[in-house]
């Protein structure tokens, strides 16, 4: 029974909470009533059995609780009238409508980014403030205040609880996807220096699936989900027994999650961005290499290719190669070119330099890094000296490489990456070696 309730909480919390927000306009009341409904569910379900539609049962219980609470506010006549209206006029809508309203509201651009993240995890994902605090390594009071300020901002600014109109939806969806990607990144490569936080990464994947389920025709939503799936599929192979980082080229690919890779491949294949022309089938089953060449992947109208879909296509090339040597670097360089054509981004340019070095050799990589200079976005970041060091080492310029690896080690965000840079100095140059940010 507890397992059934836990499953219902994971699947239905956002719908229950969102419905109450829509009906009452009161975020605090909505949360209290949603929590009360789940608390009442355990004894009721143990007595009567799990209802055929747990979500509908929970929404009804929460709505009835809201009616009771509003009626008790006897000094507020408008609340009494509101309770009567709530009891009489309620018509259930599709669960997806509630989820979309909720996630677009939580990710409204008027809210600070950290508030959007915390509110999304709490209201849509159902994580407790303690779980969010532990995931981000901050105090519970800090998370509680972020959520409280976000709710107050929504009320004070009159932020509407709705899905944006069609003309604004694409731009607002981009904000939603950015929040989900940030949540995933904090789990996959935490900014505070810890190694991984699987809970955050898993929640980001779950929320991305939710968004795709509600807007299945949005290529960027599908692209983001595919990207997260490809990256998360490697989670079991990214660390060694001692917690050290295992870079992409050294990972045991038999430990990659093939079901996630297959799901991601299907998503990319079905988006306008995924012009892979059947090449996925062999890759997922084998995992053999893609049959479609780089030119096939790179063609098609640029307007149909958004940044998440392009990144997913790049990740697919890595995920579906049987080993590092079989990676289709020509296709990856072409995709990075498409990505840079959308928007100049030094991080993307640095990743392109790595791919260029794998396709054309270390001198091409070094030339690309030198051409990049030291953009402010990469100032103090470990990846820039690491990529330069990798090229220098492969060129046999070991003294210069050592200086660059030392700079990368000093800037590394955690001990695992710092140790990886130290180990690189003891290894012979190899044309397929990558850098620790590949993991």
Coordinates of C-alpha atoms in Angstrom, one line a residue:
X1 CA 0.0 0.0 0.0
X2 CA 2.8 2.4 0.8
X3 CA 4.4 1.6 -2.5
X4 CA 1.1 2.4 -4.3
X5 CA 0.9 5.7 -2.4
X6 CA 4.6 6.5 -3.2
X7 CA 3.9 5.9 -6.8
X8 CA 0.8 8.1 -6.7
X9 CA 2.8 10.8 -5.0
X10 CA 5.4 10.7 -7.7
X11 CA 2.9 10.7 -10.6
X12 CA 0.1 12.8 -9.2
X13 CA 1.5 15.4 -6.9
X14 CA 1.8 18.0 -9.6
X15 CA -1.7 17.4 -10.8
X16 CA -3.2 17.6 -7.3
X17 CA -1.3 20.7 -6.4
X18 CA -1.8 22.4 -9.7
X19 CA -5.6 21.8 -9.6
X20 CA -5.8 23.4 -6.2
X21 CA -3.8 26.4 -7.3
X22 CA -6.1 26.9 -10.2
X23 CA -9.2 26.5 -8.1
X24 CA -8.2 28.6 -5.1
X25 CA -5.5 30.9 -6.4
X26 CA -3.7 30.4 -3.1
X27 CA -0.4 28.5 -3.3
X28 CA -0.1 28.0 0.4
X29 CA -3.6 26.6 0.8
X30 CA -3.1 24.4 -2.3
X31 CA 0.0 22.9 -0.8
X32 CA -1.6 22.3 2.6
X33 CA -4.6 20.6 1.0
X34 CA -2.6 18.5 -1.3
X35 CA -0.5 17.3 1.6
X36 CA -3.6 16.6 3.6
X37 CA -5.1 14.5 0.7
X38 CA -2.0 12.3 0.6
X39 CA -2.0 11.9 4.3
X40 CA -5.6 10.8 4.3
X41 CA -5.0 8.4 1.4
X42 CA -3.0 5.8 3.3
X43 CA -5.6 4.8 5.9
X44 CA -8.4 5.1 3.3
X45 CA -6.7 3.0 0.8
X46 CA -5.7 0.4 3.3
X47 CA -9.3 0.2 4.3
X48 CA -11.0 0.4 0.9
X49 CA -8.2 -0.6 -1.5
X50 CA -6.4 1.5 -4.0
X51 CA -8.9 3.4 -6.1
X52 CA -9.1 2.8 -9.9
X53 CA -8.0 6.4 -10.5
X54 CA -5.7 7.4 -7.6
X55 CA -5.2 10.9 -9.1
X56 CA -8.9 11.7 -9.2
X57 CA -9.3 10.4 -5.7
X58 CA -6.5 12.6 -4.4
X59 CA -7.8 15.7 -6.3
X60 CA -11.3 15.2 -4.8
X61 CA -9.9 14.8 -1.3
X62 CA -7.8 17.9 -1.6
X63 CA -10.6 19.9 -3.1
X64 CA -13.0 18.9 -0.3
X65 CA -10.3 19.9 2.2
X66 CA -10.0 23.3 0.6
X67 CA -13.8 23.8 0.8
X68 CA -13.7 22.9 4.5
X69 CA -10.8 25.3 5.2
X70 CA -12.4 28.2 3.3
X71 CA -15.8 27.7 5.1
X72 CA -14.0 27.9 8.5
X73 CA -12.8 31.4 7.7
X74 CA -16.1 32.7 9.0
X75 CA -14.9 36.3 9.1
X76 CA -14.3 36.4 5.4
X77 CA -17.6 36.4 3.5
X78 CA -15.9 36.3 0.2
X79 CA -14.1 33.1 1.2
X80 CA -17.4 31.5 2.2
X81 CA -18.8 32.4 -1.2
X82 CA -15.6 31.1 -2.8
X83 CA -16.0 27.8 -1.0
X84 CA -19.5 27.4 -2.2
X85 CA -18.4 28.2 -5.8
X86 CA -15.5 25.8 -5.5
X87 CA -17.8 23.0 -4.3
X88 CA -20.4 23.5 -7.1
X89 CA -18.4 24.6 -10.1
X90 CA -15.5 22.2 -10.1
X91 CA -15.0 20.4 -13.4
X92 CA -11.9 18.1 -13.7
X93 CA -9.7 18.8 -16.6
X94 CA -7.0 16.8 -18.3
X95 CA -4.0 16.1 -15.9
X96 CA -1.7 17.4 -18.6
X97 CA -3.3 20.8 -18.5
X98 CA -2.6 21.2 -14.8
X99 CA 1.0 20.1 -15.2
X100 CA 1.6 22.6 -18.0
X101 CA 0.0 25.5 -16.2
X102 CA 2.1 24.7 -13.1
X103 CA 5.4 24.3 -14.8
X104 CA 5.1 27.4 -16.9
X105 CA 4.1 29.4 -13.8
X106 CA 7.0 28.0 -11.8
X107 CA 9.4 28.9 -14.6
X108 CA 8.1 32.4 -15.2
X109 CA 10.9 34.7 -16.2
X110 CA 9.8 37.3 -13.6
X111 CA 11.1 34.9 -10.9
X112 CA 14.8 34.7 -10.1
X113 CA 16.5 31.6 -11.5
X114 CA 17.2 29.9 -8.2
X115 CA 13.5 30.5 -7.2
X116 CA 12.3 28.9 -10.5
X117 CA 14.5 25.8 -9.8
X118 CA 13.4 25.4 -6.2
X119 CA 9.7 26.0 -6.9
X120 CA 9.7 23.7 -9.9
X121 CA 11.2 20.9 -7.8
X122 CA 8.8 21.5 -5.0
X123 CA 5.5 22.2 -6.8
X124 CA 5.9 20.1 -10.0
X125 CA 8.3 17.4 -8.8
X126 CA 7.0 17.0 -5.3
X127 CA 10.4 17.1 -3.6
X128 CA 10.4 18.2 0.0
X129 CA 12.4 21.3 1.0
X130 CA 14.8 18.9 2.8
X131 CA 15.4 16.9 -0.3
X132 CA 16.0 20.1 -2.4
X133 CA 18.3 21.4 0.3
X134 CA 20.3 18.2 0.4
X135 CA 20.5 18.1 -3.4
X136 CA 21.9 21.6 -3.6
X137 CA 23.9 21.5 -0.3
X138 CA 22.1 24.5 1.1
X139 CA 20.1 24.9 4.3
X140 CA 16.4 24.0 4.5
X141 CA 15.7 27.6 5.6
X142 CA 17.3 28.9 2.4
X143 CA 15.2 26.7 0.2
X144 CA 12.0 27.5 2.1
X145 CA 12.7 31.2 1.7
X146 CA 13.3 30.8 -2.0
X147 CA 10.0 29.0 -2.4
X148 CA 8.1 31.5 -0.2
X149 CA 9.5 34.5 -2.0
X150 CA 8.6 32.9 -5.3
X151 CA 5.0 32.4 -4.2
X152 CA 4.8 36.0 -3.0
X153 CA 6.2 37.3 -6.2
X154 CA 3.6 35.3 -8.2
X155 CA 0.9 36.9 -6.1
X156 CA 2.3 40.4 -6.0
X157 CA 3.2 40.6 -9.7
X158 CA -0.1 39.0 -10.8
X159 CA 1.7 36.2 -12.7
X160 CA -1.2 34.3 -14.4
X161 CA -1.6 30.6 -13.7
X162 CA -1.9 29.5 -17.3
X163 CA -0.1 28.1 -20.3
X164 CA 1.2 31.0 -22.4
X165 CA -0.7 31.9 -25.5
X166 CA 0.6 30.4 -28.8
X167 CA 2.6 33.5 -29.7
X168 CA 4.6 33.5 -26.5
X169 CA 4.8 29.7 -25.9
X170 CA 7.9 28.9 -27.8
X171 CA 10.0 31.6 -25.9
X172 CA 8.5 30.6 -22.6
X173 CA 9.1 26.9 -23.3
X174 CA 12.8 27.7 -23.8
X175 CA 12.8 29.1 -20.2
X176 CA 11.2 25.9 -18.9
X177 CA 13.7 23.7 -20.7
X178 CA 16.6 25.9 -19.4
X179 CA 15.5 25.3 -15.8
X180 CA 15.3 21.5 -16.4
X181 CA 18.7 21.5 -18.0
X182 CA 20.1 23.4 -15.0
X183 CA 18.6 20.9 -12.6
X184 CA 20.1 18.1 -14.6
X185 CA 23.5 19.7 -14.8
X186 CA 23.6 20.3 -11.0
X187 CA 23.1 16.5 -10.7
X188 CA 25.4 15.4 -13.5
X189 CA 28.3 17.8 -12.9
X190 CA 27.6 19.8 -9.6
X191 CA 28.9 23.3 -9.5
X192 CA 29.9 23.0 -5.8
X193 CA 32.6 20.4 -6.5
X194 CA 30.9 17.2 -5.5
X195 CA 31.0 14.4 -8.0
X196 CA 27.4 13.5 -8.9
X197 CA 23.9 13.9 -7.4
X198 CA 21.8 11.3 -9.0
X199 CA 18.5 12.4 -7.4
X200 CA 18.6 15.8 -9.2
X201 CA 19.6 14.3 -12.5
X202 CA 16.8 11.7 -12.3
X203 CA 14.2 14.3 -11.4
X204 CA 15.3 16.4 -14.3
X205 CA 14.8 13.4 -16.6
X206 CA 11.4 12.7 -15.1
X207 CA 10.2 16.3 -15.5
X208 CA 11.5 16.4 -19.1
X209 CA 9.5 13.3 -19.8
X210 CA 6.5 15.0 -18.3
X211 CA 6.9 18.1 -20.6
X212 CA 7.4 15.9 -23.7
X213 CA 4.2 14.0 -22.8
X214 CA 2.2 17.2 -22.8
X215 CA 3.9 18.9 -25.8
X216 CA 5.0 16.0 -27.9
X217 CA 5.3 18.0 -31.1
X218 CA 7.8 20.5 -29.7
X219 CA 11.2 19.5 -31.2
X220 CA 13.3 21.3 -28.5
X221 CA 11.4 19.5 -25.7
X222 CA 12.1 16.2 -27.3
X223 CA 15.7 17.2 -28.0
X224 CA 16.3 18.1 -24.4
X225 CA 14.9 14.8 -23.1
X226 CA 17.0 12.9 -25.6
X227 CA 20.1 14.8 -24.5
X228 CA 19.4 14.1 -20.8
X229 CA 18.8 10.4 -21.5
X230 CA 22.0 10.0 -23.5
X231 CA 24.0 11.7 -20.8
X232 CA 22.3 10.0 -17.9
X233 CA 22.7 6.6 -19.6
X234 CA 26.4 6.7 -18.7
X235 CA 26.0 7.3 -15.0
X236 CA 27.0 3.8 -13.9
X237 CA 30.3 4.0 -15.9
X238 CA 31.4 7.6 -15.0
X239 CA 33.1 6.8 -11.7
X240 CA 35.5 4.1 -10.7
X241 CA 35.5 2.0 -7.5
X242 CA 37.4 4.8 -5.7
X243 CA 35.0 7.5 -6.9
X244 CA 37.4 8.8 -9.5
X245 CA 36.2 10.2 -12.8
X246 CA 36.3 7.8 -15.8
X247 CA 36.3 9.9 -19.0
X248 CA 34.2 9.0 -22.0
X249 CA 36.8 7.2 -24.0
X250 CA 37.8 5.0 -21.0
X251 CA 34.3 4.1 -19.9
X252 CA 33.0 0.5 -20.0
X253 CA 30.3 0.9 -22.5
X254 CA 28.6 -2.4 -21.5
X255 CA 27.6 -0.5 -18.3
X256 CA 25.7 2.1 -20.3
X257 CA 22.0 2.0 -20.0
X258 CA 20.9 0.7 -23.4
X259 CA 17.2 1.3 -22.7
X260 CA 17.8 5.0 -22.1
X261 CA 20.0 5.2 -25.2
X262 CA 17.2 3.6 -27.2
X263 CA 14.6 6.0 -25.9
X264 CA 16.9 8.9 -26.6
X265 CA 17.6 7.6 -30.1
X266 CA 13.9 7.3 -30.9
X267 CA 13.3 10.9 -29.7
X268 CA 16.0 12.3 -31.9
X269 CA 14.9 10.2 -34.9
X270 CA 11.3 11.5 -34.6
X271 CA 12.1 15.2 -34.2
X272 CA 12.7 17.4 -37.2
X273 CA 16.2 17.8 -35.9
X274 CA 16.9 14.1 -36.1
X275 CA 17.5 13.4 -39.8
X276 CA 19.3 10.2 -39.1
X277 CA 17.5 8.2 -41.7
X278 CA 17.2 4.9 -40.0
X279 CA 20.8 4.8 -38.6
X280 CA 19.6 4.4 -35.1
X281 CA 18.3 0.9 -35.4
X282 CA 21.7 -0.8 -35.7
X283 CA 23.2 1.4 -33.1
X284 CA 20.7 0.6 -30.4
X285 CA 20.5 -3.1 -31.0
X286 CA 24.3 -3.7 -31.4
X287 CA 25.4 -1.2 -30.3
X288 CA 26.8 -0.9 -33.8
X289 CA 27.9 2.3 -35.4
X290 CA 25.4 4.6 -37.1
X291 CA 25.0 3.9 -40.8
X292 CA 24.0 7.5 -41.7
X293 CA 27.0 9.6 -42.5
X294 CA 27.8 13.1 -41.2
X295 CA 26.4 14.8 -44.2
X296 CA 23.0 13.1 -43.7
X297 CA 22.9 14.3 -40.1
X298 CA 23.9 17.8 -40.9
X299 CA 21.6 18.6 -43.8
X300 CA 18.1 20.0 -43.5
X301 CA 16.8 23.6 -42.9
X302 CA 18.7 25.3 -40.1
X303 CA 15.5 26.8 -38.7
X304 CA 14.2 23.3 -37.8
X305 CA 17.3 22.6 -35.6
X306 CA 17.3 24.1 -32.1
X307 CA 20.2 24.0 -29.6
X308 CA 18.8 21.1 -27.6
X309 CA 18.0 18.9 -30.6
X310 CA 21.5 19.6 -32.0
X311 CA 23.2 18.7 -28.7
X312 CA 21.1 15.6 -28.6
X313 CA 22.3 14.6 -32.0
X314 CA 25.9 15.1 -30.9
X315 CA 25.3 13.0 -27.8
X316 CA 23.7 10.3 -30.0
X317 CA 26.9 10.0 -32.0
X318 CA 28.8 9.3 -28.8
X319 CA 26.2 7.0 -27.3
X320 CA 25.8 4.8 -30.4
X321 CA 29.5 4.4 -31.2
X322 CA 30.7 0.9 -30.1
X323 CA 34.0 2.4 -28.9
X324 CA 35.8 5.7 -28.8
X325 CA 37.7 5.0 -32.0
X326 CA 34.5 4.4 -34.0
X327 CA 33.0 7.8 -33.1
X328 CA 31.9 9.8 -36.1
X329 CA 33.9 12.9 -35.5
X330 CA 33.1 14.4 -38.9
X331 CA 29.4 14.3 -38.1
X332 CA 30.1 15.8 -34.7
X333 CA 32.1 18.7 -36.1
X334 CA 29.3 19.4 -38.6
X335 CA 26.8 19.5 -35.8
X336 CA 28.9 21.8 -33.7
X337 CA 29.1 24.1 -36.8
X338 CA 25.3 24.1 -36.9
X339 CA 25.1 24.8 -33.2
X340 CA 27.5 27.8 -33.5
X341 CA 25.6 29.1 -36.4
X342 CA 22.6 29.5 -34.1
X343 CA 24.5 31.4 -31.4
X344 CA 28.1 32.2 -30.7
X345 CA 29.1 30.3 -27.6
X346 CA 32.6 29.8 -26.3
X347 CA 31.8 26.6 -24.5
X348 CA 30.4 25.1 -27.8
X349 CA 33.4 26.4 -29.6
X350 CA 35.8 24.7 -27.2
X351 CA 33.9 21.4 -27.6
X352 CA 34.1 21.8 -31.3
X353 CA 37.9 22.3 -31.0
X354 CA 38.1 18.9 -29.2
X355 CA 36.0 17.3 -32.0
X356 CA 38.1 19.0 -34.7
X357 CA 41.2 17.6 -33.0
X358 CA 39.8 14.1 -33.2
X359 CA 38.9 14.5 -36.8
X360 CA 42.0 16.4 -38.1
X361 CA 44.6 15.9 -35.5
X362 CA 46.1 17.8 -32.5
X363 CA 47.4 20.8 -34.4
X364 CA 43.9 21.6 -35.7
X365 CA 42.7 21.4 -32.1
X366 CA 45.4 23.7 -30.8
X367 CA 44.8 26.2 -33.6
X368 CA 41.1 26.2 -32.8
X369 CA 41.8 26.8 -29.1
X370 CA 44.3 29.6 -29.8
X371 CA 41.8 31.2 -32.1
X372 CA 39.2 31.1 -29.3
X373 CA 41.5 33.2 -27.0
X374 CA 40.3 33.5 -23.4
X375 CA 36.6 34.5 -23.5
X376 CA 35.1 35.8 -20.2
X377 CA 32.7 32.8 -20.1
X378 CA 35.8 30.5 -19.8
X379 CA 38.0 32.6 -17.6
X380 CA 39.2 30.5 -14.7
X381 CA 37.5 27.4 -16.1
X382 CA 39.5 24.2 -16.0
X383 CA 38.4 23.0 -19.5
X384 CA 40.2 25.7 -21.5
X385 CA 43.8 24.9 -20.3
X386 CA 42.8 21.2 -20.3
X387 CA 41.9 21.2 -24.0
X388 CA 45.0 23.1 -24.8
X389 CA 47.1 20.7 -22.7
X390 CA 45.6 17.7 -24.5
X391 CA 46.6 19.1 -27.9
X392 CA 50.1 19.9 -26.7
X393 CA 50.6 16.5 -25.2
X394 CA 49.5 14.8 -28.4
X395 CA 52.0 17.0 -30.3
X396 CA 54.8 15.8 -28.0
X397 CA 55.2 19.3 -26.4
X398 CA 55.2 17.8 -22.9
X399 CA 56.7 20.7 -21.0
X400 CA 54.1 23.1 -22.3
X401 CA 51.4 20.5 -21.8
X402 CA 52.5 20.0 -18.1
X403 CA 52.1 23.7 -17.5
X404 CA 48.6 23.7 -19.0
X405 CA 47.6 20.6 -17.0
X406 CA 48.8 22.2 -13.8
X407 CA 46.6 25.2 -14.6
X408 CA 43.7 22.9 -15.3
X409 CA 44.3 21.0 -12.1
X410 CA 44.4 24.2 -10.0
X411 CA 41.0 25.2 -11.5
X412 CA 39.3 21.8 -11.3
X413 CA 36.0 21.8 -9.5
X414 CA 36.6 18.6 -7.6
X415 CA 39.3 16.2 -6.6
X416 CA 38.3 13.5 -9.1
X417 CA 38.9 15.9 -12.1
X418 CA 42.1 17.3 -10.5
X419 CA 43.4 13.7 -10.2
X420 CA 42.5 12.9 -13.8
X421 CA 44.6 15.9 -15.0
X422 CA 47.5 14.6 -12.9
X423 CA 47.3 11.2 -14.4
X424 CA 47.3 12.6 -17.9
X425 CA 50.9 13.7 -17.5
X426 CA 52.0 10.1 -17.0
X427 CA 50.2 8.7 -20.0
X428 CA 51.7 8.5 -23.5
X429 CA 50.1 10.7 -26.1
X430 CA 47.1 9.0 -27.9
X431 CA 45.0 10.5 -30.7
X432 CA 41.7 9.5 -29.2
X433 CA 42.3 10.8 -25.7
X434 CA 39.7 13.4 -24.5
X435 CA 39.5 15.7 -21.6
X436 CA 37.8 15.1 -18.2
X437 CA 34.8 17.3 -19.1
X438 CA 33.8 14.6 -21.7
X439 CA 32.6 12.3 -18.8

